[in-house]
PDB file of C-alpha atoms and ligand atoms in Angstrom:
ATOM      1  CA  MET A   1      12.455  25.235 -26.285  1.00 47.00           C
ATOM      2  CA  TRP A   2       9.430  23.201 -25.184  1.00 47.00           C
ATOM      3  CA  PHE A   3       9.645  20.252 -27.498  1.00 49.00           C
ATOM      4  CA  PRO A   4      12.839  18.603 -26.163  1.00 49.00           C
ATOM      5  CA  LEU A   5      11.689  19.092 -22.591  1.00 49.00           C
ATOM      6  CA  LEU A   6       8.323  17.421 -23.239  1.00 47.00           C
ATOM      7  CA  LEU A   7      10.058  14.564 -25.019  1.00 47.00           C
ATOM      8  CA  LEU A   8      12.328  13.963 -22.038  1.00 47.00           C
ATOM      9  CA  VAL A   9       9.411  14.040 -19.632  1.00 47.00           C
ATOM     10  CA  SER A  10       7.430  11.523 -21.650  1.00 47.00           C
ATOM     11  CA  ILE A  11      10.389   9.158 -22.069  1.00 46.00           C
ATOM     12  CA  GLY A  12      10.979   9.307 -18.313  1.00 46.00           C
ATOM     13  CA  ALA A  13       7.339   8.434 -17.612  1.00 48.00           C
ATOM     14  CA  ALA A  14       7.353   5.528 -20.066  1.00 44.00           C
ATOM     15  CA  VAL A  15      10.498   3.987 -18.576  1.00 45.00           C
ATOM     16  CA  GLN A  16       9.096   4.273 -15.057  1.00 45.00           C
ATOM     17  CA  SER A  17       5.732   2.742 -15.855  1.00 44.00           C
ATOM     18  CA  ASP A  18       7.310  -0.207 -17.687  1.00 50.00           C
ATOM     19  CA  SER A  19       9.311  -1.090 -14.644  1.00 86.00           C
ATOM     20  CA  VAL A  20       6.514  -1.678 -12.091  1.00 95.00           C
ATOM     21  CA  GLU A  21       5.857  -5.109 -13.544  1.00 95.00           C
ATOM     22  CA  ASP A  22       9.571  -5.986 -13.662  1.00 95.00           C
ATOM     23  CA  VAL A  23      10.166  -4.793 -10.112  1.00 96.00           C
ATOM     24  CA  PHE A  24       7.117  -6.662  -8.767  1.00 97.00           C
ATOM     25  CA  LYS A  25       8.361  -9.863 -10.420  1.00 96.00           C
ATOM     26  CA  ALA A  26      11.995  -9.384  -9.403  1.00 96.00           C
ATOM     27  CA  HIS A  27      10.924  -9.105  -5.737  1.00 97.00           C
ATOM     28  CA  ASN A  28       8.214 -11.811  -5.990  1.00 98.00           C
ATOM     29  CA  VAL A  29       5.401  -9.390  -5.147  1.00 98.00           C
ATOM     30  CA  VAL A  30       4.037 -11.339  -8.113  1.00 98.00           C
ATOM     31  CA  PRO A  31       3.141 -14.105  -7.177  1.00 98.00           C
ATOM     32  CA  ASP A  32       3.357 -13.700  -3.363  1.00 98.00           C
ATOM     33  CA  VAL A  33       0.665 -10.981  -3.232  1.00 98.00           C
ATOM     34  CA  ILE A  34      -1.071 -10.762  -6.605  1.00 98.00           C
ATOM     35  CA  PRO A  35      -1.058 -12.963  -9.715  1.00 97.00           C
ATOM     36  CA  VAL A  36      -0.907 -10.119 -12.267  1.00 96.00           C
ATOM     37  CA  ALA A  37       1.188  -6.948 -11.903  1.00 97.00           C
ATOM     38  CA  PRO A  38      -0.264  -3.511 -12.565  1.00 96.00           C
ATOM     39  CA  ASN A  39       1.406  -1.552 -15.342  1.00 92.00           C
ATOM     40  CA  GLN A  40       1.168   1.922 -13.822  1.00 95.00           C
ATOM     41  CA  LEU A  41       3.402   3.259 -11.092  1.00 95.00           C
ATOM     42  CA  LEU A  42       1.429   4.561  -8.116  1.00 97.00           C
ATOM     43  CA  LYS A  43       3.061   7.705  -6.741  1.00 98.00           C
ATOM     44  CA  VAL A  44       3.457   7.422  -2.967  1.00 98.00           C
ATOM     45  CA  THR A  45       5.265  10.263  -1.209  1.00 98.00           C
ATOM     46  CA  TYR A  46       5.951  10.530   2.528  1.00 98.00           C
ATOM     47  CA  ASN A  47       5.926  13.920   4.219  1.00 90.00           C
ATOM     48  CA  ASN A  48       9.729  14.040   4.278  1.00 87.00           C
ATOM     49  CA  GLY A  49       9.672  13.927   0.446  1.00 95.00           C
ATOM     50  CA  LEU A  50      10.700  10.285   0.272  1.00 96.00           C
ATOM     51  CA  VAL A  51       9.104   8.348  -2.562  1.00 96.00           C
ATOM     52  CA  ALA A  52       8.146   4.695  -2.025  1.00 96.00           C
ATOM     53  CA  GLU A  53       9.155   2.997  -5.266  1.00 93.00           C
ATOM     54  CA  ASN A  54      11.236   0.172  -6.717  1.00 93.00           C
ATOM     55  CA  GLY A  55      11.471  -1.599  -3.375  1.00 95.00           C
ATOM     56  CA  VAL A  56      13.620   1.167  -1.886  1.00 96.00           C
ATOM     57  CA  GLU A  57      14.443   0.701   1.789  1.00 98.00           C
ATOM     58  CA  LEU A  58      12.772   3.222   4.096  1.00 98.00           C
ATOM     59  CA  THR A  59      12.730   3.191   7.899  1.00 98.00           C
ATOM     60  CA  PRO A  60       9.621   2.769  10.099  1.00 98.00           C
ATOM     61  CA  THR A  61      10.340   6.284  11.415  1.00 98.00           C
ATOM     62  CA  GLN A  62      10.202   7.714   7.886  1.00 98.00           C
ATOM     63  CA  VAL A  63       6.855   6.066   7.048  1.00 98.00           C
ATOM     64  CA  LYS A  64       4.976   6.624  10.305  1.00 97.00           C
ATOM     65  CA  ASP A  65       2.549   9.189   8.843  1.00 98.00           C
ATOM     66  CA  GLN A  66       0.039   8.556   6.075  1.00 98.00           C
ATOM     67  CA  PRO A  67       1.679   9.345   2.710  1.00 98.00           C
ATOM     68  CA  LEU A  68       0.371  11.375  -0.199  1.00 98.00           C
ATOM     69  CA  VAL A  69      -0.868   8.977  -2.909  1.00 98.00           C
ATOM     70  CA  GLU A  70      -1.375  10.279  -6.438  1.00 98.00           C
ATOM     71  CA  TRP A  71      -2.688   8.842  -9.699  1.00 97.00           C
ATOM     72  CA  SER A  72      -4.521  10.080 -12.747  1.00 94.00           C
ATOM     73  CA  ALA A  73      -8.219   9.277 -12.542  1.00 95.00           C
ATOM     74  CA  ASP A  74     -11.549   9.974 -14.063  1.00 89.00           C
ATOM     75  CA  PRO A  75     -13.420  11.940 -11.339  1.00 92.00           C
ATOM     76  CA  ASN A  76     -16.513   9.812 -12.013  1.00 96.00           C
ATOM     77  CA  ASP A  77     -14.744   6.549 -11.141  1.00 97.00           C
ATOM     78  CA  PHE A  78     -14.326   5.029  -7.677  1.00 98.00           C
ATOM     79  CA  TYR A  79     -11.104   3.457  -6.459  1.00 98.00           C
ATOM     80  CA  THR A  80      -9.857   1.150  -3.704  1.00 98.00           C
ATOM     81  CA  LEU A  81      -6.377   1.704  -2.255  1.00 98.00           C
ATOM     82  CA  VAL A  82      -4.650  -1.019  -0.232  1.00 98.00           C
ATOM     83  CA  MET A  83      -1.304  -1.246   1.548  1.00 98.00           C
ATOM     84  CA  THR A  84      -0.293  -4.727   2.660  1.00 98.00           C
ATOM     85  CA  ASP A  85       2.747  -6.580   4.073  1.00 98.00           C
ATOM     86  CA  PRO A  86       3.117 -10.173   2.848  1.00 98.00           C
ATOM     87  CA  ASP A  87       6.115 -10.750   5.135  1.00 98.00           C
ATOM     88  CA  ALA A  88       4.384 -11.118   8.487  1.00 97.00           C
ATOM     89  CA  PRO A  89       6.019 -11.913  10.787  1.00 97.00           C
ATOM     90  CA  SER A  90       9.001 -12.415   8.415  1.00 98.00           C
ATOM     91  CA  ARG A  91       9.638 -13.048   4.757  1.00 98.00           C
ATOM     92  CA  ALA A  92      11.294 -16.367   5.710  1.00 97.00           C
ATOM     93  CA  ASP A  93       8.234 -17.579   7.673  1.00 97.00           C
ATOM     94  CA  PRO A  94       5.180 -15.593   6.539  1.00 98.00           C
ATOM     95  CA  LYS A  95       2.642 -17.477   8.641  1.00 97.00           C
ATOM     96  CA  PHE A  96       0.462 -14.385   9.181  1.00 97.00           C
ATOM     97  CA  ARG A  97       0.647 -13.283   5.520  1.00 98.00           C
ATOM     98  CA  GLU A  98      -0.569 -10.625   4.838  1.00 98.00           C
ATOM     99  CA  PHE A  99      -0.688  -7.876   7.475  1.00 98.00           C
ATOM    100  CA  LYS A 100      -3.219  -5.224   6.435  1.00 98.00           C
ATOM    101  CA  HIS A 101      -1.846  -1.676   6.773  1.00 98.00           C
ATOM    102  CA  TRP A 102      -4.387   0.478   4.999  1.00 98.00           C
ATOM    103  CA  VAL A 103      -7.650  -0.059   3.106  1.00 98.00           C
ATOM    104  CA  LEU A 104      -9.564   2.888   1.642  1.00 98.00           C
ATOM    105  CA  VAL A 105     -12.615   2.266  -0.529  1.00 98.00           C
ATOM    106  CA  ASN A 106     -15.011   4.338  -2.616  1.00 98.00           C
ATOM    107  CA  ILE A 107     -12.364   6.994  -3.263  1.00 98.00           C
ATOM    108  CA  ALA A 108     -13.965   9.451  -5.703  1.00 98.00           C
ATOM    109  CA  GLY A 109     -11.482   9.941  -8.554  1.00 98.00           C
ATOM    110  CA  ASN A 110      -8.090  10.589  -6.968  1.00 97.00           C
ATOM    111  CA  ASP A 111      -9.358  12.543  -3.975  1.00 98.00           C
ATOM    112  CA  VAL A 112      -8.002  10.291  -1.224  1.00 98.00           C
ATOM    113  CA  SER A 113      -9.816  12.344   1.442  1.00 97.00           C
ATOM    114  CA  THR A 114     -13.167  11.018   0.156  1.00 98.00           C
ATOM    115  CA  GLY A 115     -12.196   7.367   0.780  1.00 98.00           C
ATOM    116  CA  GLU A 116     -13.929   5.299   3.469  1.00 98.00           C
ATOM    117  CA  ALA A 117     -11.287   3.732   5.719  1.00 98.00           C
ATOM    118  CA  LEU A 118     -12.031   0.036   6.226  1.00 98.00           C
ATOM    119  CA  ALA A 119      -8.623   0.035   7.944  1.00 98.00           C
ATOM    120  CA  GLU A 120      -6.892   3.277   8.923  1.00 98.00           C
ATOM    121  CA  TYR A 121      -3.274   3.808   7.853  1.00 98.00           C
ATOM    122  CA  ILE A 122      -0.514   2.429  10.027  1.00 98.00           C
ATOM    123  CA  GLY A 123       3.163   2.559   9.074  1.00 98.00           C
ATOM    124  CA  SER A 124       5.666  -0.272   9.176  1.00 98.00           C
ATOM    125  CA  GLY A 125       6.167  -2.281  12.361  1.00 98.00           C
ATOM    126  CA  PRO A 126       8.463  -5.167  11.369  1.00 98.00           C
ATOM    127  CA  PRO A 127       9.475  -7.078  14.526  1.00 97.00           C
ATOM    128  CA  LYS A 128      13.139  -7.088  15.542  1.00 97.00           C
ATOM    129  CA  ASP A 129      15.381  -9.559  13.681  1.00 97.00           C
ATOM    130  CA  THR A 130      12.788 -10.362  11.011  1.00 98.00           C
ATOM    131  CA  GLY A 131      14.722  -8.762   8.161  1.00 98.00           C
ATOM    132  CA  LEU A 132      13.259  -6.658   5.384  1.00 98.00           C
ATOM    133  CA  HIS A 133       9.501  -6.701   4.845  1.00 98.00           C
ATOM    134  CA  ARG A 134       7.835  -5.656   1.596  1.00 98.00           C
ATOM    135  CA  TYR A 135       5.111  -2.981   1.893  1.00 98.00           C
ATOM    136  CA  VAL A 136       2.951  -3.109  -1.193  1.00 98.00           C
ATOM    137  CA  PHE A 137       0.510  -0.417  -2.341  1.00 98.00           C
ATOM    138  CA  LEU A 138      -2.167  -1.405  -4.841  1.00 98.00           C
ATOM    139  CA  LEU A 139      -4.836   0.684  -6.514  1.00 98.00           C
ATOM    140  CA  TYR A 140      -7.990  -0.937  -7.922  1.00 98.00           C
ATOM    141  CA  LYS A 141     -10.582   0.722 -10.092  1.00 98.00           C
ATOM    142  CA  GLN A 142     -14.017  -0.255  -8.762  1.00 98.00           C
ATOM    143  CA  PRO A 143     -16.876  -1.160 -11.099  1.00 97.00           C
ATOM    144  CA  GLY A 144     -18.872   1.596  -9.351  1.00 97.00           C
ATOM    145  CA  LYS A 145     -19.626   2.805  -5.837  1.00 97.00           C
ATOM    146  CA  LEU A 146     -19.767  -0.286  -3.595  1.00 96.00           C
ATOM    147  CA  GLN A 147     -21.205  -1.330  -0.259  1.00 95.00           C
ATOM    148  CA  PHE A 148     -18.550  -2.724   2.097  1.00 94.00           C
ATOM    149  CA  ASP A 149     -19.875  -4.537   5.160  1.00 91.00           C
ATOM    150  CA  GLY A 150     -17.994  -5.410   8.314  1.00 86.00           C
ATOM    151  CA  ALA A 151     -16.217  -3.545  11.076  1.00 88.00           C
ATOM    152  CA  ARG A 152     -13.823  -0.669  10.467  1.00 95.00           C
ATOM    153  CA  VAL A 153     -10.341  -0.959  11.978  1.00 97.00           C
ATOM    154  CA  SER A 154      -8.761   2.100  13.562  1.00 97.00           C
ATOM    155  CA  ASN A 155      -5.077   2.995  13.622  1.00 98.00           C
ATOM    156  CA  ARG A 156      -5.030   1.927  17.292  1.00 98.00           C
ATOM    157  CA  SER A 157      -6.061  -1.664  16.640  1.00 97.00           C
ATOM    158  CA  ARG A 158      -4.601  -4.875  15.146  1.00 96.00           C
ATOM    159  CA  ARG A 159      -8.046  -6.397  14.791  1.00 95.00           C
ATOM    160  CA  ASN A 160      -8.511  -8.206  11.435  1.00 95.00           C
ATOM    161  CA  ARG A 161      -5.125  -7.011  10.225  1.00 97.00           C
ATOM    162  CA  PRO A 162      -3.195 -10.345  10.165  1.00 97.00           C
ATOM    163  CA  LYS A 163      -3.960 -13.022   7.558  1.00 98.00           C
ATOM    164  CA  PHE A 164      -5.455 -10.581   5.095  1.00 98.00           C
ATOM    165  CA  HIS A 165      -5.333 -11.517   1.408  1.00 98.00           C
ATOM    166  CA  VAL A 166      -5.662  -8.556  -0.909  1.00 98.00           C
ATOM    167  CA  ALA A 167      -6.109 -10.780  -3.970  1.00 98.00           C
ATOM    168  CA  ARG A 168      -9.075 -12.533  -2.326  1.00 98.00           C
ATOM    169  CA  PHE A 169     -10.494  -9.203  -1.153  1.00 97.00           C
ATOM    170  CA  ALA A 170     -10.295  -7.883  -4.719  1.00 98.00           C
ATOM    171  CA  GLU A 171     -11.878 -11.029  -6.103  1.00 97.00           C
ATOM    172  CA  HIS A 172     -14.679 -10.956  -3.543  1.00 96.00           C
ATOM    173  CA  HIS A 173     -15.546  -7.362  -4.457  1.00 96.00           C
ATOM    174  CA  GLN A 174     -14.972  -7.933  -8.179  1.00 96.00           C
ATOM    175  CA  LEU A 175     -12.292  -5.270  -8.421  1.00 97.00           C
ATOM    176  CA  GLY A 176     -10.299  -7.039 -11.134  1.00 97.00           C
ATOM    177  CA  ASN A 177      -6.517  -6.661 -11.245  1.00 98.00           C
ATOM    178  CA  PRO A 178      -4.853  -3.583  -9.749  1.00 98.00           C
ATOM    179  CA  VAL A 179      -4.368  -0.683 -12.159  1.00 97.00           C
ATOM    180  CA  ALA A 180      -1.367   0.797 -10.337  1.00 97.00           C
ATOM    181  CA  GLY A 181       1.061  -0.143  -7.607  1.00 98.00           C
ATOM    182  CA  THR A 182       4.401   0.361  -5.941  1.00 98.00           C
ATOM    183  CA  PHE A 183       6.316  -0.910  -2.924  1.00 97.00           C
ATOM    184  CA  TYR A 184       9.091  -0.161  -0.476  1.00 98.00           C
ATOM    185  CA  GLN A 185      10.883  -2.296   2.083  1.00 98.00           C
ATOM    186  CA  ALA A 186      11.595  -1.702   5.750  1.00 98.00           C
ATOM    187  CA  GLN A 187      13.176  -3.424   8.715  1.00 98.00           C
ATOM    188  CA  TYR A 188      13.034  -2.820  12.454  1.00 98.00           C
ATOM    189  CA  ASP A 189      14.044   0.491  13.976  1.00 98.00           C
ATOM    190  CA  ASP A 190      13.299   2.103  17.335  1.00 98.00           C
ATOM    191  CA  TYR A 191       9.948   3.521  16.166  1.00 98.00           C
ATOM    192  CA  VAL A 192       8.498  -0.023  15.965  1.00 98.00           C
ATOM    193  CA  PRO A 193       7.809  -0.475  19.728  1.00 98.00           C
ATOM    194  CA  LYS A 194       5.831   2.798  19.655  1.00 98.00           C
ATOM    195  CA  LEU A 195       3.675   1.557  16.800  1.00 98.00           C
ATOM    196  CA  HIS A 196       3.078  -1.765  18.535  1.00 97.00           C
ATOM    197  CA  GLN A 197       2.020   0.122  21.658  1.00 97.00           C
ATOM    198  CA  GLN A 198      -0.382   2.252  19.570  1.00 97.00           C
ATOM    199  CA  LEU A 199      -1.918  -0.928  18.079  1.00 97.00           C
ATOM    200  CA  ALA A 200      -2.622  -2.279  21.567  1.00 95.00           C
ATOM    201  CA  GLU A 201      -4.783   0.700  22.570  1.00 94.00           C
ATOM    202  CA  GLU A 202      -7.988  -0.895  21.219  1.00 92.00           C
ATOM    203  CA  ASN A 203      -9.046  -4.499  20.763  1.00 79.00           C
TER     204      ASN A 203
HETATM  205  C1  LIG B   1      -5.018   7.951  13.651  1.00 69.14           C
HETATM  206  O1  LIG B   1      -6.130   8.314  12.848  1.00 69.14           O
HETATM  207  C2  LIG B   1      -6.698   9.572  13.206  1.00 69.14           C
HETATM  208  C3  LIG B   1      -7.908   9.765  12.296  1.00 69.14           C
HETATM  209  O2  LIG B   1      -8.847   8.767  12.545  1.00 69.14           O
HETATM  210  C4  LIG B   1      -5.683  10.666  13.019  1.00 69.14           C
HETATM  211  O3  LIG B   1      -6.229  11.896  13.400  1.00 69.14           O
HETATM  212  C5  LIG B   1      -4.447  10.359  13.846  1.00 69.14           C
HETATM  213  O4  LIG B   1      -3.444  11.305  13.563  1.00 69.14           O
HETATM  214  C6  LIG B   1      -3.919   8.982  13.526  1.00 69.14           C
HETATM  215  N1  LIG B   1      -2.841   8.669  14.464  1.00 69.14           N
HETATM  216  C7  LIG B   1      -1.654   8.259  14.059  1.00 69.14           C
HETATM  217  C8  LIG B   1      -0.650   8.035  15.138  1.00 69.14           C
HETATM  218  O5  LIG B   1      -1.379   8.061  12.896  1.00 69.14           O
END
């Protein structure tokens, strides 16, 4: 009874984790965002049950609230989680590459609630007529608990969000290559003006 079921589950997991690298390369997340792809799929689930994986298209309305992010971790390790959009303001002309959506550091194991928010989560806000943007989630395993200087950015501010470079951030803090990742894509919908209004509430 149990054996065939377990076998199926493990085959499914192996196929999925092999594909992160392929999907990142097929959509140029490698090299546009990072030079080396992670080999583990990061599980990102929005509150409507939608899973952000394989570059699936989701709408700004569907991703407006912070998702559940899951991975297997040693509880003694610390992690950094980043969500970034390399296609700002558009994939065709990414002059503000990247737009920082979410940066959590010093996450104890996989307990996301323990993370310090350097930048609070904001969903997708791709401007009208700028096509599909890629929203990339990356998980880094830190060498230990780290000190991160600089101002924190709330979910009501754009400050320090444009022209972010996750690869440089990781290099600066000696985080190595990401251990897990995933991404989805989104284009404009009528939630976007609301998000832009929210981001103008603070400087
Ligand atoms: C913004 O972040 C605060 C926590 O700092 C949270 O309570 C609030 O729901 C967030 N707002 C939105 C619109 O996501």
